[in-house]
Each structure stands twice: as C-alpha cells, then as structure tokens.
Amino acid sequence: MIWLFLLGLFTYLFITQWVSNLTRTSVWLLWSVAMLPVFVMVVWTIVSRGQTMPTQYSLVLFAGCLVLYLYLIQRGRIERSTMDTAPPAPPEPISEIQPPNLASLRPLNQAEESSLQTCFPWSVFYLKHLEYHPQGVVCRGQLRTTPEAAYRTIRENVEAQFGDRFHVIFQEYYPGEPFFELVVNPAATIEGKNSPVLIRPGFAAALFLLTMFTTTWAGLQVVGRVPTIAALLENGFPYSIPVLLFFAARSFGQFITARKYKIAITLPYFVPIIPLPFFPLGTIGAFTQLKSPIPDRKALFDIGLVGAFMGLIISIPLLAWGLVQSSVVALPNQGGLFNFQALDPRFSILLAIFGKLAIGRELTPDAAIRLNPMAIAGWVGVMFTAFNLMPIGQLDGGRMIHAVFGRRMGARIGRISRFLLLGFAIVYPHLLLWAVLLLLLPALNEPTLNDVLEVDSFRDIVGLLALVILMILVLPAPKFLTTALGM
C-alpha cells in the first residue's frame, strides 16, 4: 500500500508539473485515468487471491488508458482552440434581475476595437480581420517587416493603448501565416495583483532540509547500513550532498536565466520521497514554475540549455570521480538503472566508456560495477539530465527543439521521439519507465510571446549537439564498442 500511495503521489506531481498548464482537462481526471491500470491490477490480485492479471489483459488495459489519457489532453486543447476561433454569441441585454453572461462578452468594446486597429501600422502588419473569444483577440493579417521589428512595434502600441491588460503573442502555427493574439493578462486583474508572492524562501528551505534527510537516508539504504556517525560520513552524506548539489545547480541556473529575461519564476522546490527498493533515490528532484510568459524562442532555448548544461557539468565529474573509487562485482541475471550495487555498464555509452577508463581490465564482459556513493549521485544526475534532454514538451530538450524548429515541428519531433523510445524499450527493458513517463507528457509546448522570431545559427548548432549528447547518455553501448573496450 505504501508503494501504491507513493506511485500515486509521484503521478500527481508529474501531471501538475508538466501537463496541467497545457490542457483544460481536470488534473484529478488525468490522474485517475493514469492510475486506473494500477488500481485494476491491484483489485484483480486481491479478488483472485494472489494471481496476477494475464499479460494480454494488462496490455489492453494500459493501451486503452493511454489512448484515453492522450484524448483527454487533446480534448482540453480542442475546446480551447475552438473557443479561440469561434466568435461568441451576441451578449444578452442586461437585466435588473439576472446578471449578464460574462463569458459571452467581447473583451473589447467598439471604441477599444478602433483603438486596437490603430496599433497595427499597415507598413508593419497589415491587419485584415479580428477574431474574438472571451480571453482575448486574434489579429490576422500580413507581415510586412521582420518578425522582431513587427512584434516590438505592435507590443509597444498595444501597451500604450491598453497598459498591461493583455499579453501580446506573435506566433505562426502554419508556415507563412503569422498572427498576433492578445490574451487577457491575469496578473493585471485585482485577483492577480493580490496573489501570493512567488519567492517563498522559508518553504523552499524547509523542503530542502527534508530532502537532505531523505537523500541521506537513501545513501544508507543503498548499502544496507544503520544510521551511525561512520555510516553517515561514508555513505549518507557522500551521496546526499552531491545529488542535492546537482539538482540545486540546474534549478538555480534556470531560475537565474528566467530572471535575466524578466520572467516571473518560483524558487527551486525540492521534492523529498521515502527511499524504496524500486526507487531508492530519496527525491524526484527539484522544480521551478514559470509564472509569466516566455518572451521569445531565444529565451526559451536558453532556459532549456542552462538546465541541461548545469546538470552535465555537475553530474559527469561526479560520475567520473566516483567510478575511480568504485569496485567490480559479478554481473547479475537481472538488473536495472537503480541497481547501484551491480550496475551493468553497458546500459549507456557514456557509462561504458567512463567505466572502462576508470576501472580498466577488471571490467570484463561478465562484470558489473558496484557504485561508490559519489558515483551513485553522478549516475542519478546523468539519468535526470538525459530524461530532461528528451525533445518533448516542457522538458529541457523539448524547449530547445521548440526554439530551434518552431512549435509545430517541435511537437512532431516530440511525438516521433516518444514512439522511438518505446521501440527501444521493447529491446532494452531498462528504458521502459522512461518510455511510459514520456507517453504521459504532451508533445505540444506553449507558444512564447514572439514565437515567430527564430534563434541564431549558434543556438541551432548547440541544439543539435544536445541531441548527440542525449544519444550518448541514453543509448546502450553497441556491440562494436563493447568489443573494442573488452566488455
């Protein structure tokens, strides 16, 4: 029951962090559908007195719930898209008995509409028509200058006319058809201005201390030691301090980058979790939440890049130094990514190369690595960095792909990547958990304010380099490499 509770908690945090802001579908409905296969299998086991559900039934159950889960996310998007493009019905006359239906009112009256039309100079963006919805206005027309100059001019004109009432979004869903969208800024409302402050250092510090306790406990649990002073110094702190350093570095890197671009963002919040046999890490990481739109694709790229870069510059040296102090054991019949006492070095190209360089001849084809606590922290950092480099949704890699190729093409790459990883998981079962988690993530990311402005060639090259690094971290070592390394 404890495992079931923690799995449910992890799924809920996963959905609220990466999925909830991309769809109008209720978080609890998405959570219920995601957890339904687990609940059904538990009930089946109880009713059948310990017998597990047949494999064919399990596959049908998981596939059906996955299709329903993705449909619910897309349904939330369809409702929003339909509402964005379909003009509302004319508002009913105001009655002294019944208040008007505010959802059907236009966000601009006739005088404000005339003012809005003056915000679009014909030499910058020739405005053809407006489309209304309760949250804002879609302005369609023809671009007659560079995207950067057009966005700067239109935004300044709108701000001069309406202040901070709208977010000005410039995007191009179809090639060659850019359009502006004025979305009501919730921060400009009374409720938004009176919302709680983003920076809550006391709450962040409390979560950090609690996570330090759970990760120190995890460092002891991995080697099966009781919490003595010697055990804390040899196994507890050598794991918890480096792994917390890794998560703090990548999260604060994103925090500083977001503040550089004047994006409202929360402090990093660590997520403690009780170490368990199937997930002995003591934490699922630290996260920040962006509370205001990202200005352009360059800022989006930099936020994703800094998170991945900070993760690599911390985790790779930790892994390399820890492997030097690690030892060799017999290769088990079954292993996984969290089997730190007998980790198969062939799980990753990076791990195979680093392991051979650090350990040498002792790392034979029938040998595994017993990781030192610092190497465990480095390996955890490498796994989290690799997962976040996946070119999907709001992950670091998804943000970079969106910035380089555009929102629409980035979503296509994300969908292809999910099914490619699922195919790899059939051959390499240790990737199955990643494949399932990525299937739960929406591939389509939210647009930036100026989503038409492209990134420079340097960011293009860095983005492609990030994909190469991802393959080195994720793909198992091929046969020719293990043969050359004598593994």
GROMACS .gro file of N, CA and C in nm, residues 189-324:
model
  408
  189THR      N    1  -0.545   4.170  -1.328
  189THR     CA    2  -0.670   4.175  -1.254
  189THR      C    3  -0.644   4.198  -1.106
  190ILE      N    4  -0.749   4.230  -1.034
  190ILE     CA    5  -0.734   4.251  -0.890
  190ILE      C    6  -0.688   4.123  -0.822
  191GLU      N    7  -0.745   4.008  -0.865
  191GLU     CA    8  -0.705   3.882  -0.805
  191GLU      C    9  -0.558   3.852  -0.832
  192GLY      N   10  -0.513   3.881  -0.956
  192GLY     CA   11  -0.375   3.856  -0.991
  192GLY      C   12  -0.278   3.943  -0.914
  193LYS      N   13  -0.316   4.071  -0.895
  193LYS     CA   14  -0.227   4.161  -0.823
  193LYS      C   15  -0.220   4.126  -0.675
  194ASN      N   16  -0.324   4.063  -0.623
  194ASN     CA   17  -0.326   4.026  -0.481
  194ASN      C   18  -0.284   3.881  -0.458
  195SER      N   19  -0.231   3.814  -0.562
  195SER     CA   20  -0.189   3.675  -0.545
  195SER      C   21  -0.065   3.668  -0.457
  196PRO      N   22  -0.039   3.551  -0.393
  196PRO     CA   23   0.076   3.537  -0.305
  196PRO      C   24   0.207   3.559  -0.381
  197VAL      N   25   0.308   3.603  -0.311
  197VAL     CA   26   0.438   3.629  -0.373
  197VAL      C   27   0.499   3.497  -0.421
  198LEU      N   28   0.582   3.506  -0.526
  198LEU     CA   29   0.643   3.387  -0.581
  198LEU      C   30   0.758   3.336  -0.496
  199ILE      N   31   0.836   3.428  -0.441
  199ILE     CA   32   0.956   3.390  -0.367
  199ILE      C   33   0.917   3.356  -0.224
  200ARG      N   34   0.918   3.227  -0.192
  200ARG     CA   35   0.888   3.181  -0.057
  200ARG      C   36   1.010   3.106  -0.003
  201PRO      N   37   1.109   3.179   0.045
  201PRO     CA   38   1.235   3.114   0.087
  201PRO      C   39   1.217   3.018   0.203
  202GLY      N   40   1.125   3.048   0.295
  202GLY     CA   41   1.105   2.959   0.408
  202GLY      C   42   1.054   2.822   0.365
  203PHE      N   43   0.956   2.822   0.274
  203PHE     CA   44   0.901   2.697   0.223
  203PHE      C   45   1.006   2.620   0.145
  204ALA      N   46   1.083   2.692   0.061
  204ALA     CA   47   1.188   2.626  -0.017
  204ALA      C   48   1.295   2.567   0.074
  205ALA      N   49   1.333   2.640   0.180
  205ALA     CA   50   1.436   2.590   0.272
  205ALA      C   51   1.387   2.467   0.348
  206ALA      N   52   1.258   2.466   0.389
  206ALA     CA   53   1.204   2.351   0.461
  206ALA      C   54   1.205   2.226   0.373
  207LEU      N   55   1.166   2.241   0.245
  207LEU     CA   56   1.170   2.127   0.153
  207LEU      C   57   1.313   2.079   0.130
  208PHE      N   58   1.407   2.174   0.124
  208PHE     CA   59   1.547   2.136   0.104
  208PHE      C   60   1.598   2.052   0.221
  209LEU      N   61   1.569   2.095   0.345
  209LEU     CA   62   1.616   2.021   0.463
  209LEU      C   63   1.551   1.883   0.470
  210LEU      N   64   1.423   1.876   0.437
  210LEU     CA   65   1.355   1.747   0.438
  210LEU      C   66   1.413   1.654   0.331
  211THR      N   67   1.445   1.710   0.214
  211THR     CA   68   1.504   1.629   0.107
  211THR      C   69   1.646   1.585   0.143
  212MET      N   70   1.717   1.671   0.216
  212MET     CA   71   1.851   1.630   0.261
  212MET      C   72   1.842   1.510   0.356
  213PHE      N   73   1.737   1.508   0.439
  213PHE     CA   74   1.718   1.394   0.529
  213PHE      C   75   1.687   1.267   0.449
  214THR      N   76   1.594   1.275   0.352
  214THR     CA   77   1.554   1.156   0.277
  214THR      C   78   1.667   1.106   0.187
  215THR      N   79   1.745   1.196   0.129
  215THR     CA   80   1.856   1.151   0.044
  215THR      C   81   1.970   1.092   0.128
  216THR      N   82   1.995   1.146   0.245
  216THR     CA   83   2.096   1.086   0.334
  216THR      C   84   2.052   0.946   0.376
  217TRP      N   85   1.923   0.934   0.408
  217TRP     CA   86   1.868   0.802   0.440
  217TRP      C   87   1.883   0.707   0.320
  218ALA      N   88   1.859   0.760   0.200
  218ALA     CA   89   1.873   0.678   0.080
  218ALA      C   90   2.016   0.629   0.063
  219GLY      N   91   2.113   0.715   0.092
  219GLY     CA   92   2.253   0.673   0.082
  219GLY      C   93   2.286   0.559   0.175
  220LEU      N   94   2.221   0.554   0.291
  220LEU     CA   95   2.243   0.443   0.384
  220LEU      C   96   2.167   0.319   0.340
  221GLN      N   97   2.046   0.337   0.286
  221GLN     CA   98   1.965   0.224   0.245
  221GLN      C   99   2.028   0.146   0.131
  222VAL      N  100   2.097   0.217   0.041
  222VAL     CA  101   2.156   0.150  -0.075
  222VAL      C  102   2.255   0.043  -0.034
  223VAL      N  103   2.334   0.073   0.070
  223VAL     CA  104   2.436  -0.022   0.115
  223VAL      C  105   2.390  -0.102   0.236
  224GLY      N  106   2.269  -0.076   0.285
  224GLY     CA  107   2.214  -0.152   0.396
  224GLY      C  108   2.280  -0.126   0.529
  225ARG      N  109   2.319  -0.001   0.555
  225ARG     CA  110   2.386   0.031   0.681
  225ARG      C  111   2.290   0.102   0.776
  226VAL      N  112   2.313   0.084   0.905
  226VAL     CA  113   2.234   0.154   1.007
  226VAL      C  114   2.289   0.295   1.022
  227PRO      N  115   2.205   0.391   1.065
  227PRO     CA  116   2.250   0.531   1.072
  227PRO      C  117   2.342   0.560   1.191
  228THR      N  118   2.468   0.531   1.171
  228THR     CA  119   2.570   0.569   1.269
  228THR      C  120   2.652   0.685   1.212
  229ILE      N  121   2.735   0.745   1.297
  229ILE     CA  122   2.818   0.857   1.251
  229ILE      C  123   2.910   0.812   1.138
  230ALA      N  124   2.970   0.695   1.153
  230ALA     CA  125   3.061   0.645   1.049
  230ALA      C  126   2.986   0.619   0.918
  231ALA      N  127   2.865   0.562   0.931
  231ALA     CA  128   2.786   0.535   0.810
  231ALA      C  129   2.745   0.663   0.740
  232LEU      N  130   2.707   0.765   0.818
  232LEU     CA  131   2.669   0.893   0.758
  232LEU      C  132   2.786   0.954   0.682
  233LEU      N  133   2.905   0.945   0.738
  233LEU     CA  134   3.022   1.006   0.675
  233LEU      C  135   3.069   0.926   0.553
  234GLU      N  136   3.049   0.793   0.555
  234GLU     CA  137   3.100   0.708   0.447
  234GLU      C  138   2.999   0.689   0.334
  235ASN      N  139   2.870   0.688   0.368
  235ASN     CA  140   2.769   0.656   0.267
  235ASN      C  141   2.656   0.757   0.257
  236GLY      N  142   2.613   0.815   0.369
  236GLY     CA  143   2.498   0.904   0.368
  236GLY      C  144   2.526   1.037   0.301
  237PHE      N  145   2.614   1.115   0.363
  237PHE     CA  146   2.645   1.248   0.309
  237PHE      C  147   2.719   1.245   0.176
  238PRO      N  148   2.811   1.148   0.150
  238PRO     CA  149   2.875   1.143   0.018
  238PRO      C  150   2.777   1.123  -0.096
  239TYR      N  151   2.656   1.073  -0.066
  239TYR     CA  152   2.552   1.065  -0.170
  239TYR      C  153   2.461   1.186  -0.169
  240SER      N  154   2.412   1.224  -0.050
  240SER     CA  155   2.309   1.329  -0.044
  240SER      C  156   2.363   1.465  -0.086
  241ILE      N  157   2.482   1.501  -0.042
  241ILE     CA  158   2.535   1.635  -0.075
  241ILE      C  159   2.558   1.651  -0.224
  242PRO      N  160   2.626   1.556  -0.293
  242PRO     CA  161   2.642   1.572  -0.439
  242PRO      C  162   2.510   1.572  -0.516
  243VAL      N  163   2.414   1.485  -0.476
  243VAL     CA  164   2.290   1.480  -0.553
  243VAL      C  165   2.208   1.607  -0.531
  244LEU      N  166   2.213   1.664  -0.410
  244LEU     CA  167   2.145   1.791  -0.388
  244LEU      C  168   2.216   1.904  -0.462
  245LEU      N  169   2.349   1.897  -0.469
  245LEU     CA  170   2.424   1.997  -0.545
  245LEU      C  171   2.384   1.994  -0.692
  246PHE      N  172   2.365   1.875  -0.747
  246PHE     CA  173   2.325   1.861  -0.886
  246PHE      C  174   2.190   1.928  -0.910
  247PHE      N  175   2.088   1.893  -0.830
  247PHE     CA  176   1.955   1.948  -0.852
  247PHE      C  177   1.952   2.099  -0.824
  248ALA      N  178   2.027   2.143  -0.725
  248ALA     CA  179   2.030   2.286  -0.694
  248ALA      C  180   2.095   2.364  -0.808
  249ALA      N  181   2.202   2.310  -0.866
  249ALA     CA  182   2.273   2.381  -0.972
  249ALA      C  183   2.185   2.398  -1.096
  250ARG      N  184   2.119   2.291  -1.140
  250ARG     CA  185   2.037   2.302  -1.260
  250ARG      C  186   1.914   2.390  -1.235
  251SER      N  187   1.854   2.381  -1.115
  251SER     CA  188   1.734   2.460  -1.087
  251SER      C  189   1.765   2.607  -1.070
  252PHE      N  190   1.873   2.638  -0.998
  252PHE     CA  191   1.908   2.778  -0.981
  252PHE      C  192   1.962   2.837  -1.111
  253GLY      N  193   2.023   2.754  -1.196
  253GLY     CA  194   2.063   2.803  -1.327
  253GLY      C  195   1.943   2.848  -1.408
  254GLN      N  196   1.836   2.768  -1.407
  254GLN     CA  197   1.713   2.807  -1.476
  254GLN      C  198   1.649   2.929  -1.409
  255PHE      N  199   1.655   2.935  -1.276
  255PHE     CA  200   1.599   3.049  -1.203
  255PHE      C  201   1.668   3.179  -1.243
  256ILE      N  202   1.800   3.179  -1.245
  256ILE     CA  203   1.875   3.300  -1.280
  256ILE      C  204   1.852   3.338  -1.426
  257THR      N  205   1.847   3.238  -1.516
  257THR     CA  206   1.823   3.267  -1.658
  257THR      C  207   1.685   3.328  -1.679
  258ALA      N  208   1.584   3.274  -1.610
  258ALA     CA  209   1.449   3.330  -1.622
  258ALA      C  210   1.444   3.473  -1.570
  259ARG      N  211   1.509   3.499  -1.458
  259ARG     CA  212   1.509   3.634  -1.404
  259ARG      C  213   1.584   3.731  -1.497
  260LYS      N  214   1.685   3.679  -1.567
  260LYS     CA  215   1.758   3.762  -1.664
  260LYS      C  216   1.664   3.812  -1.773
  261TYR      N  217   1.571   3.726  -1.816
  261TYR     CA  218   1.474   3.764  -1.919
  261TYR      C  219   1.346   3.823  -1.860
  262LYS      N  220   1.348   3.856  -1.731
  262LYS     CA  221   1.236   3.920  -1.660
  262LYS      C  222   1.111   3.832  -1.663
  263ILE      N  223   1.132   3.702  -1.644
  263ILE     CA  224   1.023   3.606  -1.636
  263ILE      C  225   0.997   3.576  -1.489
  264ALA      N  226   0.872   3.584  -1.447
  264ALA     CA  227   0.837   3.551  -1.310
  264ALA      C  228   0.854   3.400  -1.289
  265ILE      N  229   0.926   3.362  -1.186
  265ILE     CA  230   0.957   3.221  -1.163
  265ILE      C  231   0.968   3.197  -1.013
  266THR      N  232   0.932   3.078  -0.969
  266THR     CA  233   0.942   3.043  -0.828
  266THR      C  234   1.084   2.999  -0.796
  267LEU      N  235   1.117   2.999  -0.668
  267LEU     CA  236   1.242   2.938  -0.624
  267LEU      C  237   1.237   2.787  -0.648
  268PRO      N  238   1.352   2.722  -0.658
  268PRO     CA  239   1.350   2.575  -0.673
  268PRO      C  240   1.291   2.508  -0.549
  269TYR      N  241   1.198   2.418  -0.571
  269TYR     CA  242   1.136   2.342  -0.463
  269TYR      C  243   1.179   2.196  -0.476
  270PHE      N  244   1.252   2.147  -0.377
  270PHE     CA  245   1.293   2.007  -0.376
  270PHE      C  246   1.174   1.919  -0.336
  271VAL      N  247   1.171   1.799  -0.391
  271VAL     CA  248   1.062   1.705  -0.364
  271VAL      C  249   1.119   1.584  -0.293
  272PRO      N  250   1.103   1.573  -0.161
  272PRO     CA  251   1.153   1.455  -0.089
  272PRO      C  252   1.062   1.335  -0.108
  273ILE      N  253   1.119   1.217  -0.103
  273ILE     CA  254   1.041   1.094  -0.114
  273ILE      C  255   1.112   0.985  -0.035
  274ILE      N  256   1.035   0.904   0.033
  274ILE     CA  257   1.093   0.796   0.113
  274ILE      C  258   1.163   0.698   0.020
  275PRO      N  259   1.290   0.663   0.047
  275PRO     CA  260   1.360   0.568  -0.040
  275PRO      C  261   1.297   0.430  -0.033
  276LEU      N  262   1.270   0.372  -0.150
  276LEU     CA  263   1.209   0.241  -0.162
  276LEU      C  264   1.296   0.152  -0.250
  277PRO      N  265   1.277   0.019  -0.243
  277PRO     CA  266   1.362  -0.070  -0.323
  277PRO      C  267   1.357  -0.040  -0.473
  278PHE      N  268   1.238  -0.007  -0.526
  278PHE     CA  269   1.228   0.019  -0.670
  278PHE      C  270   1.260   0.164  -0.706
  279PHE      N  271   1.273   0.252  -0.607
  279PHE     CA  272   1.309   0.392  -0.633
  279PHE      C  273   1.385   0.444  -0.510
  280PRO      N  274   1.514   0.409  -0.499
  280PRO     CA  275   1.589   0.435  -0.376
  280PRO      C  276   1.662   0.569  -0.374
  281LEU      N  277   1.613   0.669  -0.448
  281LEU     CA  278   1.690   0.793  -0.463
  281LEU      C  279   1.668   0.892  -0.350
  282GLY      N  280   1.555   0.888  -0.282
  282GLY     CA  281   1.528   0.983  -0.176
  282GLY      C  282   1.469   1.114  -0.223
  283THR      N  283   1.457   1.134  -0.352
  283THR     CA  284   1.400   1.256  -0.409
  283THR      C  285   1.366   1.232  -0.555
  284ILE      N  286   1.272   1.310  -0.606
  284ILE     CA  287   1.246   1.307  -0.751
  284ILE      C  288   1.294   1.437  -0.814
  285GLY      N  289   1.379   1.511  -0.741
  285GLY     CA  290   1.441   1.629  -0.798
  285GLY      C  291   1.389   1.758  -0.739
  286ALA      N  292   1.422   1.866  -0.805
  286ALA     CA  293   1.376   1.999  -0.768
  286ALA      C  294   1.316   2.064  -0.892
  287PHE      N  295   1.214   2.145  -0.872
  287PHE     CA  296   1.148   2.206  -0.987
  287PHE      C  297   1.119   2.353  -0.958
  288THR      N  298   1.113   2.429  -1.065
  288THR     CA  299   1.069   2.568  -1.061
  288THR      C  300   0.948   2.580  -1.152
  289GLN      N  301   0.866   2.679  -1.128
  289GLN     CA  302   0.749   2.703  -1.212
  289GLN      C  303   0.754   2.844  -1.269
  290LEU      N  304   0.740   2.853  -1.401
  290LEU     CA  305   0.735   2.983  -1.468
  290LEU      C  306   0.596   3.042  -1.450
  291LYS      N  307   0.589   3.163  -1.400
  291LYS     CA  308   0.461   3.225  -1.368
  291LYS      C  309   0.425   3.339  -1.464
  292SER      N  310   0.505   3.359  -1.567
  292SER     CA  311   0.473   3.458  -1.669
  292SER      C  312   0.522   3.406  -1.803
  293PRO      N  313   0.468   3.455  -1.915
  293PRO     CA  314   0.507   3.402  -2.046
  293PRO      C  315   0.654   3.424  -2.077
  294ILE      N  316   0.709   3.336  -2.161
  294ILE     CA  317   0.848   3.348  -2.207
  294ILE      C  318   0.849   3.444  -2.326
  295PRO      N  319   0.939   3.543  -2.328
  295PRO     CA  320   0.931   3.648  -2.430
  295PRO      C  321   0.951   3.601  -2.573
  296ASP      N  322   1.047   3.511  -2.598
  296ASP     CA  323   1.073   3.467  -2.735
  296ASP      C  324   1.142   3.332  -2.733
  297ARG      N  325   1.169   3.280  -2.852
  297ARG     CA  326   1.229   3.147  -2.863
  297ARG      C  327   1.374   3.145  -2.817
  298LYS      N  328   1.443   3.257  -2.824
  298LYS     CA  329   1.580   3.261  -2.773
  298LYS      C  330   1.582   3.240  -2.621
  299ALA      N  331   1.492   3.308  -2.552
  299ALA     CA  332   1.482   3.290  -2.407
  299ALA      C  333   1.441   3.147  -2.373
  300LEU      N  334   1.349   3.091  -2.451
  300LEU     CA  335   1.305   2.953  -2.429
  300LEU      C  336   1.422   2.857  -2.445
  301PHE      N  337   1.504   2.879  -2.547
  301PHE     CA  338   1.620   2.793  -2.570
  301PHE      C  339   1.718   2.805  -2.454
  302ASP      N  340   1.747   2.926  -2.411
  302ASP     CA  341   1.846   2.946  -2.306
  302ASP      C  342   1.803   2.884  -2.174
  303ILE      N  343   1.675   2.890  -2.142
  303ILE     CA  344   1.627   2.828  -2.018
  303ILE      C  345   1.647   2.677  -2.023
  304GLY      N  346   1.613   2.616  -2.138
  304GLY     CA  347   1.634   2.472  -2.152
  304GLY      C  348   1.781   2.436  -2.153
  305LEU      N  349   1.863   2.517  -2.221
  305LEU     CA  350   2.005   2.487  -2.231
  305LEU      C  351   2.074   2.496  -2.097
  306VAL      N  352   2.044   2.598  -2.019
  306VAL     CA  353   2.111   2.616  -1.890
  306VAL      C  354   2.079   2.499  -1.797
  307GLY      N  355   1.952   2.453  -1.797
  307GLY     CA  356   1.919   2.339  -1.714
  307GLY      C  357   2.000   2.216  -1.751
  308ALA      N  358   2.008   2.186  -1.881
  308ALA     CA  359   2.084   2.069  -1.925
  308ALA      C  360   2.234   2.087  -1.902
  309PHE      N  361   2.286   2.207  -1.932
  309PHE     CA  362   2.429   2.232  -1.919
  309PHE      C  363   2.474   2.223  -1.774
  310MET      N  364   2.400   2.286  -1.684
  310MET     CA  365   2.435   2.280  -1.543
  310MET      C  366   2.428   2.137  -1.490
  311GLY      N  367   2.330   2.060  -1.540
  311GLY     CA  368   2.323   1.920  -1.499
  311GLY      C  369   2.445   1.841  -1.542
  312LEU      N  370   2.492   1.865  -1.664
  312LEU     CA  371   2.607   1.790  -1.715
  312LEU      C  372   2.737   1.828  -1.646
  313ILE      N  373   2.760   1.957  -1.623
  313ILE     CA  374   2.888   1.997  -1.564
  313ILE      C  375   2.899   1.956  -1.418
  314ILE      N  376   2.787   1.920  -1.356
  314ILE     CA  377   2.793   1.869  -1.219
  314ILE      C  378   2.796   1.716  -1.218
  315SER      N  379   2.709   1.653  -1.296
  315SER     CA  380   2.692   1.508  -1.286
  315SER      C  381   2.808   1.429  -1.348
  316ILE      N  382   2.862   1.475  -1.461
  316ILE     CA  383   2.967   1.398  -1.527
  316ILE      C  384   3.095   1.394  -1.444
  317PRO      N  385   3.145   1.505  -1.387
  317PRO     CA  386   3.263   1.493  -1.299
  317PRO      C  387   3.235   1.407  -1.175
  318LEU      N  388   3.114   1.416  -1.119
  318LEU     CA  389   3.081   1.331  -1.005
  318LEU      C  390   3.087   1.183  -1.043
  319LEU      N  391   3.030   1.150  -1.159
  319LEU     CA  392   3.031   1.012  -1.205
  319LEU      C  393   3.174   0.964  -1.231
  320ALA      N  394   3.254   1.045  -1.298
  320ALA     CA  395   3.391   1.006  -1.330
  320ALA      C  396   3.473   0.984  -1.203
  321TRP      N  397   3.464   1.078  -1.109
  321TRP     CA  398   3.541   1.064  -0.985
  321TRP      C  399   3.490   0.947  -0.902
  322GLY      N  400   3.360   0.928  -0.898
  322GLY     CA  401   3.305   0.817  -0.821
  322GLY      C  402   3.340   0.682  -0.879
  323LEU      N  403   3.348   0.671  -1.012
  323LEU     CA  404   3.382   0.543  -1.074
  323LEU      C  405   3.524   0.500  -1.041
  324VAL      N  406   3.614   0.596  -1.024
  324VAL     CA  407   3.751   0.564  -0.985
  324VAL      C  408   3.754   0.492  -0.851
   0.00000   0.00000   0.00000
